[in-house]
Coordinates of C-alpha atoms and ligand atoms in Angstrom, one line a residue:
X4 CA -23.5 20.8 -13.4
X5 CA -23.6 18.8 -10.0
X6 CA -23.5 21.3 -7.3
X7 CA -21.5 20.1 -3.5
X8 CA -20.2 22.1 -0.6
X9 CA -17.9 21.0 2.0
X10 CA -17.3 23.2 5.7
X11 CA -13.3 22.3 6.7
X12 CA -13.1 23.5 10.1
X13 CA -9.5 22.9 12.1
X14 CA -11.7 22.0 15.2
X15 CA -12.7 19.0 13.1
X16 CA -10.1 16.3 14.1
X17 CA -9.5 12.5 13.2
X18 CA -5.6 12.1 14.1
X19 CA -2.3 13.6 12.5
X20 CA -1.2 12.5 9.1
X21 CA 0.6 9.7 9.7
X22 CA 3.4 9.0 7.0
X23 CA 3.0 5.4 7.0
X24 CA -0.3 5.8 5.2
X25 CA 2.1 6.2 2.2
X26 CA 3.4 2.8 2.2
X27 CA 4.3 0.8 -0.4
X28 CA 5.4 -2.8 -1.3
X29 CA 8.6 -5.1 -2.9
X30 CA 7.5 -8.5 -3.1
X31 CA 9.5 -11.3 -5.3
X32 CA 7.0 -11.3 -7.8
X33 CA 7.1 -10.8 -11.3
X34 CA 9.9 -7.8 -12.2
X35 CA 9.1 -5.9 -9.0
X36 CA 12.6 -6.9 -8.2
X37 CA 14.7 -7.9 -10.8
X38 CA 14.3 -5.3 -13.8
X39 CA 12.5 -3.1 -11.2
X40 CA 14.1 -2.2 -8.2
X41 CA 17.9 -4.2 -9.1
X42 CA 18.9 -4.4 -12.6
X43 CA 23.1 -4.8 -12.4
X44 CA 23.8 -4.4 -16.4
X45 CA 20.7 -1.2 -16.8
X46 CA 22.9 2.4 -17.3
X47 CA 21.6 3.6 -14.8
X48 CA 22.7 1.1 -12.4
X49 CA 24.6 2.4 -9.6
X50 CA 27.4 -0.1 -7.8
X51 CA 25.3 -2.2 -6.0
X52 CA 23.0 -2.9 -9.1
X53 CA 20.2 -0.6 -8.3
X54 CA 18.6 1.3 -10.8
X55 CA 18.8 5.0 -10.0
X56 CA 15.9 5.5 -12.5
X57 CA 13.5 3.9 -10.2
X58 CA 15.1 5.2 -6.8
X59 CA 14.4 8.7 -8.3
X60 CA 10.7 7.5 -9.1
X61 CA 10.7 6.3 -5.4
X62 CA 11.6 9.5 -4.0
X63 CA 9.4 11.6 -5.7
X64 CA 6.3 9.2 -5.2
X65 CA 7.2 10.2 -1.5
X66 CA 7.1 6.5 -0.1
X67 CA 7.5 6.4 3.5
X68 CA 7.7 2.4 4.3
X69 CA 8.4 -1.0 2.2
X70 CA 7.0 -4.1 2.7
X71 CA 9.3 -7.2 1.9
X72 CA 9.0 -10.0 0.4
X73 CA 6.1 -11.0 0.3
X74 CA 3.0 -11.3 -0.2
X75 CA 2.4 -14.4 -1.4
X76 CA 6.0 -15.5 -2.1
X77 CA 7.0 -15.3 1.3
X78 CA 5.0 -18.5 2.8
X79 CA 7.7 -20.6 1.0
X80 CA 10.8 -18.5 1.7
X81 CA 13.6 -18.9 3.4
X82 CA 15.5 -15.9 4.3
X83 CA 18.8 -17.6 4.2
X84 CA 18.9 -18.2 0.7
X85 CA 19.1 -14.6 -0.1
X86 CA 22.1 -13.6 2.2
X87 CA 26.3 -14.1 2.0
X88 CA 28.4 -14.4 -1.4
X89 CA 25.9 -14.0 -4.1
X90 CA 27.4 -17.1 -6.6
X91 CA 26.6 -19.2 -3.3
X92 CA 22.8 -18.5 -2.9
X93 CA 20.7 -21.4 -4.3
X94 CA 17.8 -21.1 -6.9
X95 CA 14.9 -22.3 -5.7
X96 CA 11.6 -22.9 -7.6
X97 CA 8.8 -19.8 -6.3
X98 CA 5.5 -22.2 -5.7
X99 CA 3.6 -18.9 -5.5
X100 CA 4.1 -17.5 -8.5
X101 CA 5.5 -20.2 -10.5
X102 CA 8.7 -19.1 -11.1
X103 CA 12.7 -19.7 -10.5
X104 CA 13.7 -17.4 -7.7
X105 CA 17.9 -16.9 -7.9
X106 CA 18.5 -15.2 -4.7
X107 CA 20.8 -12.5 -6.1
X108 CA 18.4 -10.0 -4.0
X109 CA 17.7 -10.3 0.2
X110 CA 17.2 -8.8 2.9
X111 CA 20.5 -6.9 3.0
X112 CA 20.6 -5.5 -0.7
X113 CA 16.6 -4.6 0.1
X114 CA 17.8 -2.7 3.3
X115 CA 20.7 -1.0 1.6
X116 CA 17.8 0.2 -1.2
X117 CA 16.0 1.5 1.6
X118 CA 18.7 2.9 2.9
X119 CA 19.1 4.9 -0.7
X120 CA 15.6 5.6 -1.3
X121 CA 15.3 7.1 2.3
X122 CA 12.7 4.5 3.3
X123 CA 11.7 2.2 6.3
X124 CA 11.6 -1.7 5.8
X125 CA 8.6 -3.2 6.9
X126 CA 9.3 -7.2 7.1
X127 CA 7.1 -10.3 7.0
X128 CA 8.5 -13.7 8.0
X129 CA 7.3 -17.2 6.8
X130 CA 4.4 -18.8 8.9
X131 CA 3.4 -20.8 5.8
X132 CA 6.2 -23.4 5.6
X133 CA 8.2 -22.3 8.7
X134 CA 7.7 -20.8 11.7
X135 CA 9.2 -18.8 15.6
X136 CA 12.6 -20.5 15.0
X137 CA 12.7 -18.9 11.4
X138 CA 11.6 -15.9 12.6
X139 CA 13.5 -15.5 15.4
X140 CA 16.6 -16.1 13.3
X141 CA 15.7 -13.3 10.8
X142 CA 15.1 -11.1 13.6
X143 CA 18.2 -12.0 15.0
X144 CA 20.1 -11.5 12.1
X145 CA 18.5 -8.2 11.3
X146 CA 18.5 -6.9 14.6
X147 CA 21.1 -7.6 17.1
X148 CA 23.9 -5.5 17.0
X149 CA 26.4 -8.4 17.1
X150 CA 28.4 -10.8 19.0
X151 CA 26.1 -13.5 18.2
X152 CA 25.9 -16.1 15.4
X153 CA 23.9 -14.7 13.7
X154 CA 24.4 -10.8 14.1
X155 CA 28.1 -11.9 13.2
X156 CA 27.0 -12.9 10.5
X157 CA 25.1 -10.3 9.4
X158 CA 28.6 -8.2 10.2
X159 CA 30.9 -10.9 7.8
X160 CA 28.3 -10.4 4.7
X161 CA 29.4 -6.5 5.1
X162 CA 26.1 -5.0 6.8
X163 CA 28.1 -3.8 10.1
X164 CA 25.1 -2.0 11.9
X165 CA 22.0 -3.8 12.4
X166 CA 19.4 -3.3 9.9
X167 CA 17.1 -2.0 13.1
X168 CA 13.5 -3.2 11.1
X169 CA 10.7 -1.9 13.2
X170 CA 7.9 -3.3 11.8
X171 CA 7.1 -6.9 11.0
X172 CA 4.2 -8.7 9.5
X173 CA 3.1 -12.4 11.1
X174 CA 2.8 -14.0 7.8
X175 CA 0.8 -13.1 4.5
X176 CA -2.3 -13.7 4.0
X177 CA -3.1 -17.0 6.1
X178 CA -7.0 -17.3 5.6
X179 CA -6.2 -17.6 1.9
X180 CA -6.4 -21.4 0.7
X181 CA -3.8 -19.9 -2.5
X182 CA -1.2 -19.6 0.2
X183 CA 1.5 -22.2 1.2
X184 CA 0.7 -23.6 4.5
X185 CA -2.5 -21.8 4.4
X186 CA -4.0 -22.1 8.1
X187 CA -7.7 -22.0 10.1
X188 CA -8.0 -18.9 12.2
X189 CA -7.4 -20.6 15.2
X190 CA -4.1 -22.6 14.0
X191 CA -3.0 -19.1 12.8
X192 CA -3.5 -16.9 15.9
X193 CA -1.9 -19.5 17.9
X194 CA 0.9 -19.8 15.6
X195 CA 1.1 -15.5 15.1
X196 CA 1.2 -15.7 19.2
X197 CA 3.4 -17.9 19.8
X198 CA 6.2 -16.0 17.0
X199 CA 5.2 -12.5 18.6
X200 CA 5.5 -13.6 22.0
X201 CA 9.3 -14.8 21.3
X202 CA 10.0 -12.2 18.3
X203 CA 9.5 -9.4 21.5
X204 CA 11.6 -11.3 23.9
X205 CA 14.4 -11.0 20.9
X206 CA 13.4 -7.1 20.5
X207 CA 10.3 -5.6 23.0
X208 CA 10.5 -2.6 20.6
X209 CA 8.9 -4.3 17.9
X210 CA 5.7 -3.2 16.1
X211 CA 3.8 -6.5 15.0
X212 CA 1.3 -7.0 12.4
X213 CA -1.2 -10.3 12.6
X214 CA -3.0 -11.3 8.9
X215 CA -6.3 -10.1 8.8
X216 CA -8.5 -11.4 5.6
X217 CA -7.4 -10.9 2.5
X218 CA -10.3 -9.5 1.3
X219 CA -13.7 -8.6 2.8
X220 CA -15.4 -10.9 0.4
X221 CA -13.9 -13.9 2.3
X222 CA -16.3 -16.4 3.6
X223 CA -14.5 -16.0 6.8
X224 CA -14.1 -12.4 6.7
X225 CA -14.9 -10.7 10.5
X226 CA -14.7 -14.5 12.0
X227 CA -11.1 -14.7 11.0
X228 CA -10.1 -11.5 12.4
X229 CA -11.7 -12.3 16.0
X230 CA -10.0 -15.4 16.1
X231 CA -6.9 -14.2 15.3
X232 CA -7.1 -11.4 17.7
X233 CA -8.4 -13.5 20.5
X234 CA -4.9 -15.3 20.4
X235 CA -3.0 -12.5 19.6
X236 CA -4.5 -9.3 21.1
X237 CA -1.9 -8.8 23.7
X238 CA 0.9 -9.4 21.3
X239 CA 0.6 -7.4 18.3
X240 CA 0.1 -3.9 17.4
X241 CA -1.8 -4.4 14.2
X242 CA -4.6 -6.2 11.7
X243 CA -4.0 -6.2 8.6
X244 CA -6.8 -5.4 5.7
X245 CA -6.1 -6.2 1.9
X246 CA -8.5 -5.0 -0.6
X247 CA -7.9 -4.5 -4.5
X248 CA -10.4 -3.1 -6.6
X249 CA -11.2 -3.2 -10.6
X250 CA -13.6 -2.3 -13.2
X251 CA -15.8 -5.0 -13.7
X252 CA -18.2 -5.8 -17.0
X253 CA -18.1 -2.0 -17.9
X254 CA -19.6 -0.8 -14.5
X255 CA -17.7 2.3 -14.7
X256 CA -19.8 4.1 -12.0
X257 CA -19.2 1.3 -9.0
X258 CA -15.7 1.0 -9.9
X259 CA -15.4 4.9 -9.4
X260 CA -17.3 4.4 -5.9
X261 CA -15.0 1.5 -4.6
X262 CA -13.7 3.4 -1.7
X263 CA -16.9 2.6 -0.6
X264 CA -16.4 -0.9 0.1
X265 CA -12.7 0.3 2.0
X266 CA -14.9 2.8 4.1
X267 CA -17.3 -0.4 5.3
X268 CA -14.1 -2.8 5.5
X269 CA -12.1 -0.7 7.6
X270 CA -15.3 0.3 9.7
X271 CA -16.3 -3.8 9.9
X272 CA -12.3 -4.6 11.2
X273 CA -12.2 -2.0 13.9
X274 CA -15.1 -3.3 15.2
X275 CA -14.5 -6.6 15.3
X276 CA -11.1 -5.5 17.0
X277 CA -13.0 -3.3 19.2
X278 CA -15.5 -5.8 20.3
X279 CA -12.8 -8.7 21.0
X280 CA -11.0 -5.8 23.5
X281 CA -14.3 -5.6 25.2
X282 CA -14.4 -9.0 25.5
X283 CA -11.2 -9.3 27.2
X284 CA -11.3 -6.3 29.2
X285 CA -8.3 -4.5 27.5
X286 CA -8.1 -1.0 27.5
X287 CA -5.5 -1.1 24.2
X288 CA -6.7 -0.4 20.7
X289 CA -5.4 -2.8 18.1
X290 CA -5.0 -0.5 14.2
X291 CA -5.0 -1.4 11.3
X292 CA -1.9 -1.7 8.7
X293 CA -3.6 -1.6 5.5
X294 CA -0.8 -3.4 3.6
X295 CA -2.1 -4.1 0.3
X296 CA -4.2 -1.8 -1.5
X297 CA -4.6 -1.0 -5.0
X298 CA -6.5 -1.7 -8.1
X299 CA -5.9 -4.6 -9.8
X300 CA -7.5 -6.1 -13.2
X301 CA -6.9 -9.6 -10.9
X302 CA -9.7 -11.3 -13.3
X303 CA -7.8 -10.8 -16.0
X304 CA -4.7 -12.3 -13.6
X305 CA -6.8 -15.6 -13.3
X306 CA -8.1 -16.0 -16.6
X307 CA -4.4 -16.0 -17.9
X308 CA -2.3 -19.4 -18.4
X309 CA 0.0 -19.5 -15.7
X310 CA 3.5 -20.0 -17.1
X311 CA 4.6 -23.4 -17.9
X312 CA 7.8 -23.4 -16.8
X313 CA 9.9 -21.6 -14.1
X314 CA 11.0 -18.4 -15.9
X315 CA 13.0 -15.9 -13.8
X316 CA 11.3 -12.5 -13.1
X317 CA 8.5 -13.3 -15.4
X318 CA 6.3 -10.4 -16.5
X319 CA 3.3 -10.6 -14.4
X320 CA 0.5 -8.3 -13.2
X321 CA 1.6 -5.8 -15.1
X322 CA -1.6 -4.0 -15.4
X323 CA -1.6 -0.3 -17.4
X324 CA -3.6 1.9 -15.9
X325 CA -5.7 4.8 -16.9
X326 CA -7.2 7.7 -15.9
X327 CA -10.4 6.3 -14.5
X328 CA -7.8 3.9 -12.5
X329 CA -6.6 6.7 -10.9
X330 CA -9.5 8.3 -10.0
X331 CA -10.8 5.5 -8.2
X332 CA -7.2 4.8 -7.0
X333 CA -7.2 8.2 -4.8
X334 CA -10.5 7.4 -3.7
X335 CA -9.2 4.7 -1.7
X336 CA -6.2 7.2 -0.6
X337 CA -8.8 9.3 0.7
X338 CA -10.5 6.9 2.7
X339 CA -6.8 5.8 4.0
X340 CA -6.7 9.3 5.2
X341 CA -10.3 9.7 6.7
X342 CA -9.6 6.6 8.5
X343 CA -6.4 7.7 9.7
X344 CA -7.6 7.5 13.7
X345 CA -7.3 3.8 13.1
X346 CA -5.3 2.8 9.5
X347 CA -2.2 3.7 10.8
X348 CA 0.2 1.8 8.3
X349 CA -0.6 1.0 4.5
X350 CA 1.1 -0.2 1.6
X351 CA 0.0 0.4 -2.2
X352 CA 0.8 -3.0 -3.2
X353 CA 2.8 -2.9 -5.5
X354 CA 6.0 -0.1 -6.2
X355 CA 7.5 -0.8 -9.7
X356 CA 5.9 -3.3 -12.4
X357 CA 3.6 -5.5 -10.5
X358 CA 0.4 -3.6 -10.2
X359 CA 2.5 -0.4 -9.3
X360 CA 3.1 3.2 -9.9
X361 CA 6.5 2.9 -11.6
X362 CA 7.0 1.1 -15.1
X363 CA 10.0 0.0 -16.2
X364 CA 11.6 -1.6 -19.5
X365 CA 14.3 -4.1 -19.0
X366 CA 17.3 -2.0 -19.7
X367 CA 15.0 1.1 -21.0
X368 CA 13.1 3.5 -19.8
X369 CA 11.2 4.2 -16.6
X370 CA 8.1 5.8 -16.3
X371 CA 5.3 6.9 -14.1
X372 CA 1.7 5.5 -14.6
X373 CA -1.8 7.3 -13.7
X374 CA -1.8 6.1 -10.4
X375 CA 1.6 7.7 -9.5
X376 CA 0.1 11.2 -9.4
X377 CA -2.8 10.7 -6.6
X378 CA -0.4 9.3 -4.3
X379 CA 2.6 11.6 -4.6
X380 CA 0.6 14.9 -4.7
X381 CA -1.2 13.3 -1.6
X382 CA 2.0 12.1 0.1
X383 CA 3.8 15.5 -0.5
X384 CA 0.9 17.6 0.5
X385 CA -1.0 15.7 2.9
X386 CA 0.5 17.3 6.6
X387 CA -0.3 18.4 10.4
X388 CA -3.8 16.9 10.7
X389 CA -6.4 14.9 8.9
X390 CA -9.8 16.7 9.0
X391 CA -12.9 15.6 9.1
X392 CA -15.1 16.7 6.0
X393 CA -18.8 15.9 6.0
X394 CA -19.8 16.4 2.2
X395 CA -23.3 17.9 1.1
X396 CA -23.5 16.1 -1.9
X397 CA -25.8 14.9 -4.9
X398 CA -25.7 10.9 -4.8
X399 CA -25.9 8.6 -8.0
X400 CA -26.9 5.2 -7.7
X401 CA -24.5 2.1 -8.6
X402 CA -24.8 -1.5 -8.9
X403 CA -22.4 -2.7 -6.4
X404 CA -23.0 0.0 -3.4
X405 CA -26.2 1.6 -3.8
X406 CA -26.3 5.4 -3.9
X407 CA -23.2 6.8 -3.1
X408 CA -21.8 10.5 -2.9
X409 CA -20.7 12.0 -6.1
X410 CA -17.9 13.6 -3.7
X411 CA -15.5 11.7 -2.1
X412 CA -13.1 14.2 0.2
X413 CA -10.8 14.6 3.0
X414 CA -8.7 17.5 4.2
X415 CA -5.4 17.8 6.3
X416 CA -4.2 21.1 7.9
X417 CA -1.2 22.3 9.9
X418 CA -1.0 26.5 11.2
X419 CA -0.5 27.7 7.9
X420 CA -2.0 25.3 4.8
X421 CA -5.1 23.2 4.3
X422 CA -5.4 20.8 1.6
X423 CA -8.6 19.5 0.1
X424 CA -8.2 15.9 -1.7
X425 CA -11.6 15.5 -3.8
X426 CA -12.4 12.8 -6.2
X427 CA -15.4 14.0 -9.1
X428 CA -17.1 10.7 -9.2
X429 CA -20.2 11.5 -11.8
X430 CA -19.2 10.3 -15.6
X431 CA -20.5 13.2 -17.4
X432 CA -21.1 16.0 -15.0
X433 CA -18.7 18.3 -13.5
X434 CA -19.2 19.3 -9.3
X435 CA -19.1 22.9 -8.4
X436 CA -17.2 22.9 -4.9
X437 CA -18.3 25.4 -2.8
X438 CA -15.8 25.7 0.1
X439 CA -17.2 27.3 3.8
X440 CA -13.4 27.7 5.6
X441 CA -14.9 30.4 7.9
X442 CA -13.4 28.3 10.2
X443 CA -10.1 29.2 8.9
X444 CA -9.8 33.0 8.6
X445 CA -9.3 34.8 5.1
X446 CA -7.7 31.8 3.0
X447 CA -7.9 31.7 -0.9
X448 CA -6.7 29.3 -3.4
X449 CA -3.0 29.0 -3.6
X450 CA -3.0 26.1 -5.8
X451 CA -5.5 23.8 -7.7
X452 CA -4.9 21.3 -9.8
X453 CA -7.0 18.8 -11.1
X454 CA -6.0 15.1 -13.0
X455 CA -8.6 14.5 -15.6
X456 CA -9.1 14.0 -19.4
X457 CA -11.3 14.0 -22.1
X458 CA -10.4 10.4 -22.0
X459 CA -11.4 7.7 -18.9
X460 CA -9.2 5.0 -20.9
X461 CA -6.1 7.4 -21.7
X462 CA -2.7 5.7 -20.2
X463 CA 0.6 6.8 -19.7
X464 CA 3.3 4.4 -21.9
X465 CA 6.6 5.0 -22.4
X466 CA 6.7 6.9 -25.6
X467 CA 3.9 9.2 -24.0
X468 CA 4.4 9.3 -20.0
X469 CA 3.3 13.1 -19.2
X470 CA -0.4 12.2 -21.3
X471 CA -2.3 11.9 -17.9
X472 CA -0.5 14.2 -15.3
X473 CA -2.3 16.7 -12.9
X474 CA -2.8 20.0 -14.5
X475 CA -3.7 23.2 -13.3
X476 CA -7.6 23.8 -12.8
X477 CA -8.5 27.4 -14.5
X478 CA -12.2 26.7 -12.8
X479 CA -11.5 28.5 -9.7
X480 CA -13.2 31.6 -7.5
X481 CA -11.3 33.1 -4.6
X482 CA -14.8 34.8 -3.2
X483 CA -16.8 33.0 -2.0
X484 CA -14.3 29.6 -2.6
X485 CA -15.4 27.3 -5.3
X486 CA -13.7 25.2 -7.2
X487 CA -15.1 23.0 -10.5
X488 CA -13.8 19.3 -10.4
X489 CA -14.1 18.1 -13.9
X490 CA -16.3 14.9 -14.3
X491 CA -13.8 11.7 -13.3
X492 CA -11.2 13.6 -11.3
X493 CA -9.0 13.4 -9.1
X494 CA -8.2 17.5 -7.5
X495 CA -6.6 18.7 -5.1
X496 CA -7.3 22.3 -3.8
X497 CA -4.4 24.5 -1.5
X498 CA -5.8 26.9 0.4
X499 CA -3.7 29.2 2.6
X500 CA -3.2 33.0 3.4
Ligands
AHR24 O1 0.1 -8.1 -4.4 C1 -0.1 -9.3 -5.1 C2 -0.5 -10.5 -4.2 O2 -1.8 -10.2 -3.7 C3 0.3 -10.7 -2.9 O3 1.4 -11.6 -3.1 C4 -0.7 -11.4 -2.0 O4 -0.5 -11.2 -0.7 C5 -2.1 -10.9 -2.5 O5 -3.0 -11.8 -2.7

């Protein structure tokens, strides 16, 4: 048995939970849309074609903010395909992901869906193939109450108040050479300026989002970001991170510790921001929106035959995860929250089928996978403030990060309830917790629960969707606290009065 101890003391402070953390993302890919989200001949589609399966799934995942369209798809798209009489709207052939996009889903029916799943859009607008005008348009549609073309417009097609979108992302992805229109740092920033600048004369109340790298393994990765922010620091709000994560060649132990390369990525960007608001003598922080996270078997993605043809909402990145998924999977939600100071948006790409949380079968069932459970115990649980935890624990040594803790934690309070989030990294030991929260006054266990299995590989299908599911952890002691994670878990520990 490993043995760690953690001290949670309420003095300890990063920043409040901030419910963006629990983003997630709709992008026209694969069946994240249609058969996901929209699905007009499933049962349980309700009259505007929505599946009520999945809006249920979205509501109890807790998902505070959806990003749209795109991702990739949204370099080539243009907004104005998707809106008016639906037998109007073209079909247009996806460059991204090599498919035929019909258009029978835009930004209205994804606002009304928001509207019914009791979230907040989060848009991103073409800089790929188009560019301000574009944007401005969208924003104008979206945003104006009316008596303009546009807004009018918005009215005629039956969305009579304005969709009132807060937050908007400056492209996708733009240091990527995949993307359409892909850009240099410096043709980017000036572009993301130059769209930001006239997006807030359109709407000064805007929060604004400028691509970051798409990964921290990107030969321009740090470069990119202070180029970008040299053109756009006075502009926009946010930098965006991505960062997906998988088991690679059996490495079970680094792929349990990849939150470690999220701690160093997030730590890297705010510097970079940081030192480029030194450099222009700014006294404004820039955060980060973190709005694509996840793991994602992506080798296996690029190894695969891309389709041939143009099949509408092909199945694609449909990865099944397991336990040992979602164990790593809320180690990155933990490091969302200990970083909560500066990540103040993220969104778990994606929310139903592609890469995501939610299955679903084309007129069946709907079900949740491993990862689900991390991020709606989290989401529901996670309140008042994010705590700074400062682990004693036993290190093992990996391949990909060198040693790393065998405990991964954070902890959020408010007056009354303090929750510990706590990953079990070790493979074949379990972690005796000891918990000092002196700091707290006489608090016991109200609750802990603990996903694990005898199984790292176990999934969740249809036929069998409650096999991994957080349990109850019998391994408790009120006095003094401890708590045994199980090896490969994922716990979370209530402690109150
Ligand atoms: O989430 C899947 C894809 O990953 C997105 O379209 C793109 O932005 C990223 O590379």
């Amino acid at each position: 048995m490993h043995e760690a101890h953690i001290t949670i003391d309420p003095a300890f402070r990063v920043a409040p939970v901030r419910r963006r953390t629990f983003g997630t993302f709709v992008e026209h890919l694969g069946r994240c849309v249609y058969t996901g989200i929209y699905e007009p001949g499933h049962p349980c589609a309700d009259e505007d074609g929505f599946r009520t399966d999945v809006l249920d799934l979205t509501r109890e995942l807790g998902v505070s903010t959806v990003r749209y369209p795109g991702g990739n798809f949204v370099s080539g798209y243009r907004w104005e395909d998707g809106i008016g009489p639906r037998e109007r709207r073209p079909r247009r052939l996806d460059l991204a992901w090599h498919s035929t996009e019909t258009n029978e889903v835009g930004v209205d029916e994804f606002v009304r869906w928001c509207r019914k799943a009791g979230v907040e859009p989060m848009m991103a607008v073409n800089l790929g193939t188009r560019g301000v005008e574009a944007a401005l348009d969208l924003l104008e549609y979206c945003n104006i109450d009316s008596g303009t073309h546009l807004s009018d417009l918005r009215v005629a097609n039956g969305a009579k108040e304005p969709h009132g979108i807060r937050m908007w992302c400056l492209g996708n992805e733009m240091d990527g050479p995949w993307q359409i229109g892909h850009k240099s740092a410096r043709e980017y920033g000036r572009l993301a300026a130059q769209t930001a600048r006239a997006m807030r004369m359109l709407d000064p109340g805007l929060e604004l989002v400028a691509c970051g790298s798409s990964g921290s393994s990107m030969p321009t990765f740090g470069s990119w970001e202070a180029t970008v922010l040299e053109e756009t620091y006075d502009v926009v709000d946010y930098i965006s991170c991505h960062a997906y994560y998988e088991e690679k060649d059996g490495d079970l132990g680094s792929f349990l510790a990849c939150a470690t390369d999220m701690e160093h990525f997030i730590s890297s960007v705010v510097a970079t921001a940081d030192h480029v608001g030194a450099r222009l003598r700014s006294r404004k922080k820039i955060h980060i929106s973190f709005d694509e996270w996840n793991v994602w078997y992506l080798s296996r993605f690029q190894a695969a035959e891309p389709p041939r043809d143009w099949p509408v909402a092909p199945p694609l990145l449909e990865d099944h995860y397991h336990l040992a998924d979602a164990v790593a999977f809320g180690g990155l939600l933990i490091t969302l929250l200990r970083h909560s100071d500066r990540v103040a948006a993220a969104c778990l790409a994606q929310l139903v089928n592609v890469i995501a949380p939610i299955m679903t079968e084309p007129g069946g069932r709907a079900w949740r996978q491993t990862t689900f459970h991390p991020f709606a115990q989290a989401s529901s649980l996670a309140a008042g403030e994010v705590l700074h935890l400062e682990p004693v624990s036993p290190l093992y040594e990996t391949a990909a990060y060198g040693q790393v803790p065998v405990l991964h934690a954070v902890a959020t309070h408010t007056g009354d309830q303090t929750v510990v989030f706590a990953v079990n990294r070790s493979t074949d030991r379990p972690l005796a917790l000891d918990v000092d929260a002196r700091a707290l006054g006489p608090v016991r266990v109200l609750e802990a629960t603990t996903l694990t299995g005898p199984d790292v590989y176990a999934r969740n299908t249809a036929d069998d969707p409650g096999r991994v599911a957080p349990r109850a952890n019998p391994d408790v002691e009120q006095d003094p606290l401890r708590v045994v994670l199980p090896p490969v878990s994922w716990n979370v520990i209530r402690l109150g009065r």
